[in-house]
Coordinates of N, CA and C in Angstrom, one line a residue:
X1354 N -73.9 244.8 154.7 CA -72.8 245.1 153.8 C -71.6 244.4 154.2
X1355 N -70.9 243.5 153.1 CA -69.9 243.0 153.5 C -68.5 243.6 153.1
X1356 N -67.3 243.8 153.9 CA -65.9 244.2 154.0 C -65.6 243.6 153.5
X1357 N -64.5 243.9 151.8 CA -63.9 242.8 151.5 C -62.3 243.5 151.2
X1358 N -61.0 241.9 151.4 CA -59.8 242.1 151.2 C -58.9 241.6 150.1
X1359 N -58.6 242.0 148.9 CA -58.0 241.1 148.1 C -56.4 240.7 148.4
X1360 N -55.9 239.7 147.8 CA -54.8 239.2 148.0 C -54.2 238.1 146.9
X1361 N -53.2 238.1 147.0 CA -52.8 236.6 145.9 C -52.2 237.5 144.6
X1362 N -52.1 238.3 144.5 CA -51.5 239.0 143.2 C -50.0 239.0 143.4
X1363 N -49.6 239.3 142.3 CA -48.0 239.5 141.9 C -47.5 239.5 140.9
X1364 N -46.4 239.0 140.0 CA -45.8 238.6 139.1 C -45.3 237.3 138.3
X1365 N -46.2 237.4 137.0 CA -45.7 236.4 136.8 C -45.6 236.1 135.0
X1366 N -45.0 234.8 134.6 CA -44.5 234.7 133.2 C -46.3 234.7 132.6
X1367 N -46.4 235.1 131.0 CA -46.9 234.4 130.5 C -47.5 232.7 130.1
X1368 N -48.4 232.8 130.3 CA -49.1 231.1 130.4 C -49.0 231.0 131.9
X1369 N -48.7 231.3 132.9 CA -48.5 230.9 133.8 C -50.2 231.0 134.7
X1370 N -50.2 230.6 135.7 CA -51.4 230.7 137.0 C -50.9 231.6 138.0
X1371 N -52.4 231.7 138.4 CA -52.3 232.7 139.9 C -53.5 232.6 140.4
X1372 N -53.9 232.7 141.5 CA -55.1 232.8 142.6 C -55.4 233.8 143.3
X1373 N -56.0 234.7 142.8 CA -56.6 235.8 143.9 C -57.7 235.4 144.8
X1374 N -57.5 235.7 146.0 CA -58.8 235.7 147.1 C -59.0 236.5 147.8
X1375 N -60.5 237.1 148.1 CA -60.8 238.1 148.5 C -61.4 237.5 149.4
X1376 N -61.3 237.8 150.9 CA -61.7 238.0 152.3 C -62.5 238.7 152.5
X1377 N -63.9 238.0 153.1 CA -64.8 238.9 153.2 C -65.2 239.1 154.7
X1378 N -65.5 240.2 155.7 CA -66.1 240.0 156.7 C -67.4 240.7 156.5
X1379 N -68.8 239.7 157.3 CA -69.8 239.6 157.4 C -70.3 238.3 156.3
X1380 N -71.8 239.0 156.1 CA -72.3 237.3 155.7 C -72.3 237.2 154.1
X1381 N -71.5 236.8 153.7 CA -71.5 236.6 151.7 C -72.5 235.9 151.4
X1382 N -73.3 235.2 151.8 CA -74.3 234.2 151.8 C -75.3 235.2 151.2
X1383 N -75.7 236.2 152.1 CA -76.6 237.3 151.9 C -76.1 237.8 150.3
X1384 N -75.5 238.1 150.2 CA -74.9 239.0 148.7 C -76.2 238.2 147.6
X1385 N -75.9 239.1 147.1 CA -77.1 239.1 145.6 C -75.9 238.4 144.8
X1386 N -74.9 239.3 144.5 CA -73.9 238.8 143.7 C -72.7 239.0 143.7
X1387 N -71.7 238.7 143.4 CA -70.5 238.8 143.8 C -69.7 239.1 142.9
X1388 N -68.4 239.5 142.7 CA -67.5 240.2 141.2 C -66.5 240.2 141.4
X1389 N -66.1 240.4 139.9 CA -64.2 240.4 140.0 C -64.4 241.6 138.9
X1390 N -63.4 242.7 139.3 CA -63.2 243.7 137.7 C -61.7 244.3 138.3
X1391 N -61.1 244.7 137.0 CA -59.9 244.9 136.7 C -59.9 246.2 136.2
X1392 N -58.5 247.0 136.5 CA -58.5 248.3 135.9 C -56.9 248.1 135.1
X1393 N -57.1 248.2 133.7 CA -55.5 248.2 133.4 C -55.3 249.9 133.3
X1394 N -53.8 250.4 133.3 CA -52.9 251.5 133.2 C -53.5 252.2 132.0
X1395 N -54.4 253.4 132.2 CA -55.1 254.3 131.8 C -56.2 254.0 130.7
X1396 N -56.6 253.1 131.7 CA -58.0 252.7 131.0 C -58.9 252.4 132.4
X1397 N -60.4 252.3 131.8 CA -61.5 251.9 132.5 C -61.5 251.0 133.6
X1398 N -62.3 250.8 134.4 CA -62.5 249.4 135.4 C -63.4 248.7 134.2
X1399 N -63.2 247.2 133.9 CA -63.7 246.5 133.5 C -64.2 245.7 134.0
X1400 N -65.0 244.6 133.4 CA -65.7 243.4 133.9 C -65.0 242.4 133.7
X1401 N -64.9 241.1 135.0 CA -63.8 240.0 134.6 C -65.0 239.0 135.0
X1402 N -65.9 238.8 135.9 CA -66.5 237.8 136.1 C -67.4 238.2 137.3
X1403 N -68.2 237.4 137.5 CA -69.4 237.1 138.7 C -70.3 236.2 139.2
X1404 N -70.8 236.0 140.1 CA -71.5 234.7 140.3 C -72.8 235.7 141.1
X1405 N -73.8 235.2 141.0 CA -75.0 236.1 141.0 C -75.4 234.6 141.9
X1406 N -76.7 234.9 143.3 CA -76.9 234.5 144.0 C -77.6 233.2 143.0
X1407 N -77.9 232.1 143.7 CA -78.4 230.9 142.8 C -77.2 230.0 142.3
X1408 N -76.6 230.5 141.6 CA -74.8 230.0 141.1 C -74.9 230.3 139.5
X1409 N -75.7 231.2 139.3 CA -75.6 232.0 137.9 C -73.9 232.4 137.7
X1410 N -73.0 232.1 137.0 CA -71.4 233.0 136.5 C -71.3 233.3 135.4
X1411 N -71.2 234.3 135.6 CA -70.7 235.4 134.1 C -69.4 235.7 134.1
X1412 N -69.0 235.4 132.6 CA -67.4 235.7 132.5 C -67.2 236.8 131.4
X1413 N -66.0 237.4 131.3 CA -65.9 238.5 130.1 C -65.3 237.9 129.1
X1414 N -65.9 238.1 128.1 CA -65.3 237.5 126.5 C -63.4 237.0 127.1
X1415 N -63.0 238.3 127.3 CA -61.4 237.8 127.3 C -61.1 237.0 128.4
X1416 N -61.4 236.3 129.3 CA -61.3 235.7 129.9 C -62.1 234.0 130.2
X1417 N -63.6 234.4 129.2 CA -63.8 232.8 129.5 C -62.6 231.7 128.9
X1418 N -63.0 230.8 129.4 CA -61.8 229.5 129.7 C -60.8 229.2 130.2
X1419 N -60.2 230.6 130.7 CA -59.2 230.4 131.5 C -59.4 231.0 132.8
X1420 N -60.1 231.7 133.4 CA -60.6 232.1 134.5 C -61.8 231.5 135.2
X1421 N -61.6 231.3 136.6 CA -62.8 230.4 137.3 C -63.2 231.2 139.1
X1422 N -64.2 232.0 138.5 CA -65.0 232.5 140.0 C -65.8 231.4 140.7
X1423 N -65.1 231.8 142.1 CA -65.9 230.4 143.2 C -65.7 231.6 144.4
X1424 N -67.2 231.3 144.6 CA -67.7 231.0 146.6 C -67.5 230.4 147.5
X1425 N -67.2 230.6 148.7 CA -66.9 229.6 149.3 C -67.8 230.4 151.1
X1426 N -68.7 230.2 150.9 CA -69.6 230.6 152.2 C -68.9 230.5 153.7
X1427 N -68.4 229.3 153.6 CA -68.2 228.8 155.3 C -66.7 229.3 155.4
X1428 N -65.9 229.5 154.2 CA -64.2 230.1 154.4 C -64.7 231.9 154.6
X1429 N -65.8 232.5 153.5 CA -65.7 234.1 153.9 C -64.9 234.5 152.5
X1430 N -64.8 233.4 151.4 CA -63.8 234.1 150.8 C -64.4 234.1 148.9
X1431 N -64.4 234.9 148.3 CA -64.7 234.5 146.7 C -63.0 234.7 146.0
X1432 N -63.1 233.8 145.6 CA -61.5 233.5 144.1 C -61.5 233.6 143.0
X1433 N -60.6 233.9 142.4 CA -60.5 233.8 141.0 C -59.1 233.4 140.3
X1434 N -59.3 231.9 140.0 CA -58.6 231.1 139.5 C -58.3 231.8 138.2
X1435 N -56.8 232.2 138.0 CA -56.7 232.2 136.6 C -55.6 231.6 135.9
X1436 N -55.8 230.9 134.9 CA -54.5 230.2 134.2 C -54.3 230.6 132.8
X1437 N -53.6 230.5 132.4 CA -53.1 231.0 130.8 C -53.2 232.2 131.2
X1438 N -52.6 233.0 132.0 CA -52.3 234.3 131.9 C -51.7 235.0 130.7
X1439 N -52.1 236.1 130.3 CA -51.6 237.0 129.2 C -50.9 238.5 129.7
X1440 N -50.0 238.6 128.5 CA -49.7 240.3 129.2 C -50.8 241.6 129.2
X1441 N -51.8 241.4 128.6 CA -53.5 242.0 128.5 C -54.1 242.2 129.7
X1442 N -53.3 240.4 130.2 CA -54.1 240.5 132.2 C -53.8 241.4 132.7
X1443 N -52.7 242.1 132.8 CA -52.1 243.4 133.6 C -53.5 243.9 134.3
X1444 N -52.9 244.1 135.6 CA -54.3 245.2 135.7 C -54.3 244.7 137.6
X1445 N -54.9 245.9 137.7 CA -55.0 245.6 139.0 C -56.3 245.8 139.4
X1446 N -56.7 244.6 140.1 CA -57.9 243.6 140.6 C -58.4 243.6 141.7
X1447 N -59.7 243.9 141.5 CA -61.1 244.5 142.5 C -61.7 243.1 142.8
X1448 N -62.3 243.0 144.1 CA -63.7 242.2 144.2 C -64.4 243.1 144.5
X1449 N -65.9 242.6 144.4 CA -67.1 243.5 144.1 C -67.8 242.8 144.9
X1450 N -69.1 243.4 145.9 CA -70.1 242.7 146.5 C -71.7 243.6 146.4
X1451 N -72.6 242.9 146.1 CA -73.8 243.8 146.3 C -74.9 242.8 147.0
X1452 N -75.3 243.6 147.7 CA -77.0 243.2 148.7 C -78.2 243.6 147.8
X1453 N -78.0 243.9 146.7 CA -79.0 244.2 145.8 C -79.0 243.8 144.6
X1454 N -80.3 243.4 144.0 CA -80.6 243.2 142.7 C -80.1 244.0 141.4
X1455 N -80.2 245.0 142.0 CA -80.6 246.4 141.1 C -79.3 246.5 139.9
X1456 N -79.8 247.4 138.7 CA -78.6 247.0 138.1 C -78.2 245.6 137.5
X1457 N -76.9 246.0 136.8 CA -76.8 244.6 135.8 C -75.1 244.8 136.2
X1458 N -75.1 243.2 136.4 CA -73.9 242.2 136.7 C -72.1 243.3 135.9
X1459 N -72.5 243.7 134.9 CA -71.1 243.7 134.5 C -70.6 245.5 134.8
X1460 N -71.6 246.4 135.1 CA -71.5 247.7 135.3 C -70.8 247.6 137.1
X1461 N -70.0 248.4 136.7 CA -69.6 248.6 138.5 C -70.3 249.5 139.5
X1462 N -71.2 250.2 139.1 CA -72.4 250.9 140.0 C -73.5 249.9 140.5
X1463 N -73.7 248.7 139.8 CA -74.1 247.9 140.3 C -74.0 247.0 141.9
X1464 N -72.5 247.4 142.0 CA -72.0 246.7 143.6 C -71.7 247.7 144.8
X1465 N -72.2 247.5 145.6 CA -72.3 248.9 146.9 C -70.7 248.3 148.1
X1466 N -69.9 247.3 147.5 CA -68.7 246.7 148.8 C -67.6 246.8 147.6
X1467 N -66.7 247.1 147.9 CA -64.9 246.9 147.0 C -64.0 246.6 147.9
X1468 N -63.6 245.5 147.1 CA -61.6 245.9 148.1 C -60.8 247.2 147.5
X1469 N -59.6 246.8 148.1 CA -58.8 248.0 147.9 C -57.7 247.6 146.2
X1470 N -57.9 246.3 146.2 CA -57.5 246.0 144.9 C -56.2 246.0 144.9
X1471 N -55.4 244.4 144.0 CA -54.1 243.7 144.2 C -53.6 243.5 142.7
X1472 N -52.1 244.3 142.5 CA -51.7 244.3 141.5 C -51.6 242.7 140.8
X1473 N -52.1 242.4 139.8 CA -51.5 241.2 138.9 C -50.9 242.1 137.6
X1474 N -49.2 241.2 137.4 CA -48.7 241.5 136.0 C -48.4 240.3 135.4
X1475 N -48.2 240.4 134.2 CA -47.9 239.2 133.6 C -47.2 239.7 132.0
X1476 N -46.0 239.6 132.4 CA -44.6 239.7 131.9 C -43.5 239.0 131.7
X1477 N -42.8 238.7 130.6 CA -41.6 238.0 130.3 C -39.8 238.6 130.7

């Protein structure tokens, strides 16, 4: 089971970029699959993206094209590039890790590791 740490969040305009990275300790290599999900202000945890062992990535409807999940084994770290930010983006932001197959990619009972999760806003 791997620890993980999010970071890279903050404030920012519409259209604008931002970089979240999540710090992992132990071996990410191992993981089945890996995740990004968002919870906006009194709503659900959602699904934002994944990369499933092999280099399978899954994105959520509102975010393909402008969001980009990457591994990076030898840094410890998974990212999520996002540009064209919206005020929708609001939300504050999980990574996800699982050692198991079981389950399907976009459910959050699927992943057994979380961070503690980093505010993004995106505001004029």
């Amino acid at each position: 089971q791997v620890q993980l740490a999010e970071s890279g969040g903050g404030l920012v305009q519409p259209g604008a970029s931002l970089r979240l990275s999540c710090a992992a300790s132990g071996c990410i290599s191992s993981s089945y699959r890996l995740g990004w999900f968002r919870r906006a202000p009194g709503q659900a945890r959602e699904f934002v993206a994944a990369i499933i062992r092999g280099g399978i990535i899954y994105y959520a409807d509102s975010v393909k094209g402008r969001f980009t999940i990457a591994r990076d084994n030898a840094k410890g770290t998974v990212d999520l590039q996002m540009r064209s930010l919206k005020p929708e983006d609001t939300a504050v932001y999980y990574c996800a890790a699982s050692t198991s197959s079981r389950g399907t990619y976009t459910y959050a009972e699927a992943y057994d590791s979380w961070g503690q999760g980093t505010q993004v806003t995106v505001s004029s």
